[in-house]
Amino acid sequence: MLEQDIERVLFTEEELKQRVKEIAQRIDADYAGKEPLLISVLRGSFVFMADLVREITLPCTVDFMAVSSYGGGTTSSGQVKIVKDLSEQIEGKDVLVVEDILDSGNTLSYLLKLLEARHPASIRLCTLLDKPERRTKPVAVQYTGFTIPDEFVVGYGLDYDEKYRNLPYIGILKPRVYGGE
Ligand code: PRP
């Protein structure tokens, strides 16, 4: 059972639903009259993205990109690899990048630069979780769900060693699971 590896629940399903709704309302207001293109950065953001788009009432489109930086461990290696690129051109579009977590900033600073070079009309970042304590590269973020301490979190799309993504809440992983004390 996945549950027994969780030390405590950080955000319940209800809390996540409520916060996602609030973010969607802000996006609806900020992009009124526009048709944003939401880009989900796989794999972690797939759950957040699915819930977020269903709370947005504006017409919008979606695309997906997969990058990898962590391997199987808990810290960023500094290497960012594009595993899957977008299916569509983004030139002239109002792009909103959707992430599950902003940690060192390594992935997003690289990705935002890469996307900016494709000349979108605008580009913004929406992250469900932000761990500002861990930042080593500055990243401008316009929509943040929750600012969290430096704990190892899983669930709601977030993994450890590719598991736990299917937990419907966000929980803190027991350190023994990843070889901590
Ligand atoms: C997570 C997250 C970001 C990145 C953030 O992805 O989705 O892309 O790490 O960390 P950073 O700010 O230190 O770069 P991960 O590499 O775990 O892959 P996943 O989305 O497939 O789980």
mmCIF file of C-alpha atoms and ligand atoms in Angstrom:
data_model
loop_
_atom_site.group_PDB
_atom_site.id
_atom_site.type_symbol
_atom_site.label_atom_id
_atom_site.label_comp_id
_atom_site.label_asym_id
_atom_site.label_seq_id
_atom_site.Cartn_x
_atom_site.Cartn_y
_atom_site.Cartn_z
ATOM 1 C CA MET A 1 0.000 0.000 0.000
ATOM 2 C CA LEU A 2 1.243 3.459 -0.896
ATOM 3 C CA GLU A 3 -0.461 5.014 2.143
ATOM 4 C CA GLN A 4 1.942 3.437 4.623
ATOM 5 C CA ASP A 5 4.887 5.314 3.087
ATOM 6 C CA ILE A 6 3.266 8.683 3.798
ATOM 7 C CA GLU A 7 4.315 10.508 6.961
ATOM 8 C CA ARG A 8 1.502 13.029 6.798
ATOM 9 C CA VAL A 9 -0.912 14.621 4.379
ATOM 10 C CA LEU A 10 0.121 18.140 3.386
ATOM 11 C CA PHE A 11 -2.862 19.031 1.170
ATOM 12 C CA THR A 12 -6.085 17.067 1.052
ATOM 13 C CA GLU A 13 -8.112 16.473 -2.097
ATOM 14 C CA GLU A 14 -10.554 19.175 -0.986
ATOM 15 C CA GLU A 15 -7.806 21.727 -0.341
ATOM 16 C CA LEU A 16 -6.281 21.018 -3.744
ATOM 17 C CA LYS A 17 -9.636 21.318 -5.477
ATOM 18 C CA GLN A 18 -10.344 24.652 -3.812
ATOM 19 C CA ARG A 19 -6.929 26.107 -4.649
ATOM 20 C CA VAL A 20 -7.063 24.884 -8.252
ATOM 21 C CA LYS A 21 -10.425 26.610 -8.605
ATOM 22 C CA GLU A 22 -8.981 29.887 -7.286
ATOM 23 C CA ILE A 23 -6.049 29.748 -9.705
ATOM 24 C CA ALA A 24 -8.408 29.018 -12.610
ATOM 25 C CA GLN A 25 -10.514 32.050 -11.679
ATOM 26 C CA ARG A 26 -7.429 34.268 -11.797
ATOM 27 C CA ILE A 27 -6.424 32.810 -15.147
ATOM 28 C CA ASP A 28 -9.950 33.390 -16.484
ATOM 29 C CA ALA A 29 -9.756 37.032 -15.406
ATOM 30 C CA ASP A 30 -6.193 37.669 -16.591
ATOM 31 C CA TYR A 31 -6.683 36.073 -20.007
ATOM 32 C CA ALA A 32 -10.175 37.422 -20.678
ATOM 33 C CA GLY A 33 -10.628 37.915 -24.438
ATOM 34 C CA LYS A 34 -7.630 35.692 -25.164
ATOM 35 C CA GLU A 35 -7.236 32.016 -25.874
ATOM 36 C CA PRO A 36 -4.303 30.760 -23.827
ATOM 37 C CA LEU A 37 -2.271 27.714 -24.746
ATOM 38 C CA LEU A 38 -1.572 25.670 -21.629
ATOM 39 C CA ILE A 39 1.601 23.640 -21.763
ATOM 40 C CA SER A 40 1.830 20.800 -19.286
ATOM 41 C CA VAL A 41 5.349 19.784 -18.407
ATOM 42 C CA LEU A 42 5.188 16.021 -18.045
ATOM 43 C CA ARG A 43 5.096 13.914 -16.240
ATOM 44 C CA GLY A 44 4.410 15.446 -12.828
ATOM 45 C CA SER A 45 1.916 18.097 -13.920
ATOM 46 C CA PHE A 46 -0.594 15.824 -15.634
ATOM 47 C CA VAL A 47 -2.989 15.639 -12.682
ATOM 48 C CA PHE A 48 -2.850 19.367 -11.896
ATOM 49 C CA MET A 49 -3.250 20.209 -15.592
ATOM 50 C CA ALA A 50 -6.291 17.957 -15.949
ATOM 51 C CA ASP A 51 -7.996 19.562 -12.955
ATOM 52 C CA LEU A 52 -6.951 23.110 -13.870
ATOM 53 C CA VAL A 53 -8.258 23.059 -17.454
ATOM 54 C CA ARG A 54 -11.607 21.786 -16.240
ATOM 55 C CA GLU A 55 -11.954 24.807 -13.936
ATOM 56 C CA ILE A 56 -10.958 27.308 -16.651
ATOM 57 C CA THR A 57 -13.998 28.604 -18.507
ATOM 58 C CA LEU A 58 -12.185 30.496 -21.285
ATOM 59 C CA PRO A 59 -11.509 28.798 -24.591
ATOM 60 C CA CYS A 60 -8.005 27.370 -24.332
ATOM 61 C CA THR A 61 -5.823 24.779 -25.982
ATOM 62 C CA VAL A 62 -3.373 22.315 -24.469
ATOM 63 C CA ASP A 63 -0.056 20.835 -25.448
ATOM 64 C CA PHE A 64 2.475 18.662 -23.672
ATOM 65 C CA MET A 65 6.182 18.604 -23.264
ATOM 66 C CA ALA A 66 8.299 16.106 -21.372
ATOM 67 C CA VAL A 67 11.589 16.945 -19.796
ATOM 68 C CA SER A 68 13.709 15.000 -17.407
ATOM 69 C CA SER A 69 16.149 16.265 -14.826
ATOM 70 C CA TYR A 70 15.965 14.144 -11.706
ATOM 71 C CA GLY A 71 16.569 10.547 -12.743
ATOM 72 C CA GLY A 72 15.473 8.300 -9.890
ATOM 73 C CA GLY A 73 16.819 10.416 -7.031
ATOM 74 C CA THR A 74 15.561 13.311 -4.954
ATOM 75 C CA THR A 75 17.828 16.114 -6.157
ATOM 76 C CA SER A 76 18.143 17.822 -9.524
ATOM 77 C CA SER A 77 21.213 16.769 -11.494
ATOM 78 C CA GLY A 78 21.371 20.104 -13.296
ATOM 79 C CA GLN A 79 20.898 18.370 -16.633
ATOM 80 C CA VAL A 80 17.678 19.069 -18.523
ATOM 81 C CA LYS A 81 16.727 16.790 -21.380
ATOM 82 C CA ILE A 82 13.798 17.351 -23.744
ATOM 83 C CA VAL A 83 12.177 13.947 -23.884
ATOM 84 C CA LYS A 84 9.129 15.082 -25.876
ATOM 85 C CA ASP A 85 8.732 18.420 -27.598
ATOM 86 C CA LEU A 86 5.480 20.289 -28.239
ATOM 87 C CA SER A 87 3.211 19.155 -31.064
ATOM 88 C CA GLU A 88 2.319 22.690 -32.184
ATOM 89 C CA GLN A 89 4.071 25.998 -32.924
ATOM 90 C CA ILE A 90 3.763 28.611 -30.167
ATOM 91 C CA GLU A 91 4.722 31.732 -32.112
ATOM 92 C CA GLY A 92 2.264 34.563 -31.385
ATOM 93 C CA LYS A 93 0.398 32.543 -28.741
ATOM 94 C CA ASP A 94 -0.309 33.371 -25.109
ATOM 95 C CA VAL A 95 1.502 30.529 -23.428
ATOM 96 C CA LEU A 96 0.927 29.382 -19.881
ATOM 97 C CA VAL A 97 3.397 26.762 -18.681
ATOM 98 C CA VAL A 98 1.841 24.445 -16.092
ATOM 99 C CA GLU A 99 4.149 22.707 -13.608
ATOM 100 C CA ASP A 100 3.604 20.622 -10.525
ATOM 101 C CA ILE A 101 6.608 21.880 -8.572
ATOM 102 C CA LEU A 102 9.242 24.560 -8.762
ATOM 103 C CA ASP A 103 12.303 23.485 -6.838
ATOM 104 C CA SER A 104 15.871 24.505 -7.806
ATOM 105 C CA GLY A 105 14.467 26.375 -10.810
ATOM 106 C CA ASN A 106 16.854 24.504 -13.078
ATOM 107 C CA THR A 107 14.179 22.895 -15.261
ATOM 108 C CA LEU A 108 11.977 25.957 -15.590
ATOM 109 C CA SER A 109 14.709 28.506 -16.218
ATOM 110 C CA TYR A 110 15.953 26.309 -19.048
ATOM 111 C CA LEU A 111 12.491 25.591 -20.413
ATOM 112 C CA LEU A 112 11.229 29.177 -20.292
ATOM 113 C CA LYS A 113 14.305 30.379 -22.199
ATOM 114 C CA LEU A 114 13.793 27.684 -24.798
ATOM 115 C CA LEU A 115 10.118 28.577 -25.240
ATOM 116 C CA GLU A 116 10.764 32.343 -25.294
ATOM 117 C CA ALA A 117 13.109 31.817 -28.237
ATOM 118 C CA ARG A 118 10.079 30.562 -30.197
ATOM 119 C CA HIS A 119 8.454 34.015 -29.904
ATOM 120 C CA PRO A 120 5.147 33.467 -28.118
ATOM 121 C CA ALA A 121 2.999 36.615 -27.659
ATOM 122 C CA SER A 122 3.378 36.125 -23.905
ATOM 123 C CA ILE A 123 4.639 33.468 -21.559
ATOM 124 C CA ARG A 124 3.710 32.876 -17.936
ATOM 125 C CA LEU A 125 4.293 30.152 -15.420
ATOM 126 C CA CYS A 126 1.776 28.436 -13.193
ATOM 127 C CA THR A 127 3.100 26.030 -10.577
ATOM 128 C CA LEU A 128 1.048 24.125 -8.057
ATOM 129 C CA LEU A 129 3.879 23.957 -5.521
ATOM 130 C CA ASP A 130 6.866 26.191 -4.912
ATOM 131 C CA LYS A 131 9.847 25.415 -2.679
ATOM 132 C CA PRO A 132 11.606 28.799 -2.663
ATOM 133 C CA GLU A 133 14.228 27.634 -0.130
ATOM 134 C CA ARG A 134 15.691 25.355 -2.756
ATOM 135 C CA ARG A 135 16.011 27.891 -5.543
ATOM 136 C CA THR A 136 19.418 28.193 -7.183
ATOM 137 C CA LYS A 137 18.232 29.727 -10.482
ATOM 138 C CA PRO A 138 15.768 32.631 -10.446
ATOM 139 C CA VAL A 139 12.421 31.947 -12.111
ATOM 140 C CA ALA A 140 9.520 34.402 -12.399
ATOM 141 C CA VAL A 141 6.286 32.662 -11.462
ATOM 142 C CA GLN A 142 2.883 34.322 -11.881
ATOM 143 C CA TYR A 143 0.546 31.689 -10.407
ATOM 144 C CA THR A 144 1.475 29.603 -7.366
ATOM 145 C CA GLY A 145 -0.817 27.139 -5.638
ATOM 146 C CA PHE A 146 1.096 26.645 -2.414
ATOM 147 C CA THR A 147 4.494 27.658 -1.097
ATOM 148 C CA ILE A 148 5.912 24.690 0.780
ATOM 149 C CA PRO A 149 8.923 23.923 2.996
ATOM 150 C CA ASP A 150 11.751 21.695 1.814
ATOM 151 C CA GLU A 151 10.029 18.354 2.414
ATOM 152 C CA PHE A 152 9.861 15.433 0.021
ATOM 153 C CA VAL A 153 6.330 15.548 -1.323
ATOM 154 C CA VAL A 154 4.499 13.002 -3.461
ATOM 155 C CA GLY A 155 1.018 12.432 -4.839
ATOM 156 C CA TYR A 156 -1.325 14.357 -7.143
ATOM 157 C CA GLY A 157 1.108 13.707 -10.001
ATOM 158 C CA LEU A 158 4.332 14.002 -8.014
ATOM 159 C CA ASP A 159 6.490 10.919 -7.786
ATOM 160 C CA TYR A 160 9.296 9.274 -5.981
ATOM 161 C CA ASP A 161 11.016 6.809 -8.302
ATOM 162 C CA GLU A 162 7.946 7.058 -10.598
ATOM 163 C CA LYS A 163 5.545 5.870 -7.894
ATOM 164 C CA TYR A 164 2.933 7.666 -5.733
ATOM 165 C CA ARG A 165 1.679 9.837 -8.639
ATOM 166 C CA ASN A 166 -1.785 8.307 -8.266
ATOM 167 C CA LEU A 167 -2.336 9.394 -4.656
ATOM 168 C CA PRO A 168 -5.239 11.867 -4.784
ATOM 169 C CA TYR A 169 -3.654 14.129 -2.129
ATOM 170 C CA ILE A 170 -0.170 15.559 -1.572
ATOM 171 C CA GLY A 171 1.741 13.898 1.229
ATOM 172 C CA ILE A 172 5.173 13.975 2.771
ATOM 173 C CA LEU A 173 7.110 10.798 2.112
ATOM 174 C CA LYS A 174 8.622 8.924 5.053
ATOM 175 C CA PRO A 175 12.404 9.484 4.883
ATOM 176 C CA ARG A 176 13.087 5.754 5.194
ATOM 177 C CA VAL A 177 11.506 5.282 1.750
ATOM 178 C CA TYR A 178 14.235 7.298 0.041
ATOM 179 C CA GLY A 179 17.036 6.262 2.356
ATOM 180 C CA GLY A 180 16.840 9.162 4.818
ATOM 181 C CA GLU A 181 16.927 8.764 8.609
HETATM 182 C C1 PRP B 1 9.949 17.973 -11.379
HETATM 183 C C2 PRP B 1 8.968 19.070 -11.737
HETATM 184 C C3 PRP B 1 9.819 20.047 -12.463
HETATM 185 C C4 PRP B 1 11.164 19.891 -11.823
HETATM 186 C C5 PRP B 1 11.361 20.990 -10.847
HETATM 187 O O1 PRP B 1 10.021 17.090 -12.439
HETATM 188 O O2 PRP B 1 7.906 18.600 -12.508
HETATM 189 O O3 PRP B 1 9.861 19.780 -13.845
HETATM 190 O O4 PRP B 1 11.177 18.643 -11.156
HETATM 191 O O5 PRP B 1 12.610 20.887 -10.246
HETATM 192 P P1 PRP B 1 13.720 22.003 -10.441
HETATM 193 O O6 PRP B 1 13.083 23.331 -10.142
HETATM 194 O O7 PRP B 1 14.744 21.617 -9.407
HETATM 195 O O8 PRP B 1 14.240 21.920 -11.833
HETATM 196 P P2 PRP B 1 10.809 15.713 -12.415
HETATM 197 O O9 PRP B 1 12.163 15.919 -13.007
HETATM 198 O O10 PRP B 1 10.711 15.118 -11.054
HETATM 199 O O11 PRP B 1 10.052 14.825 -13.486
HETATM 200 P P3 PRP B 1 8.505 14.381 -13.533
HETATM 201 O O12 PRP B 1 7.698 15.629 -13.792
HETATM 202 O O13 PRP B 1 8.465 13.412 -14.664
HETATM 203 O O14 PRP B 1 8.171 13.742 -12.202
#
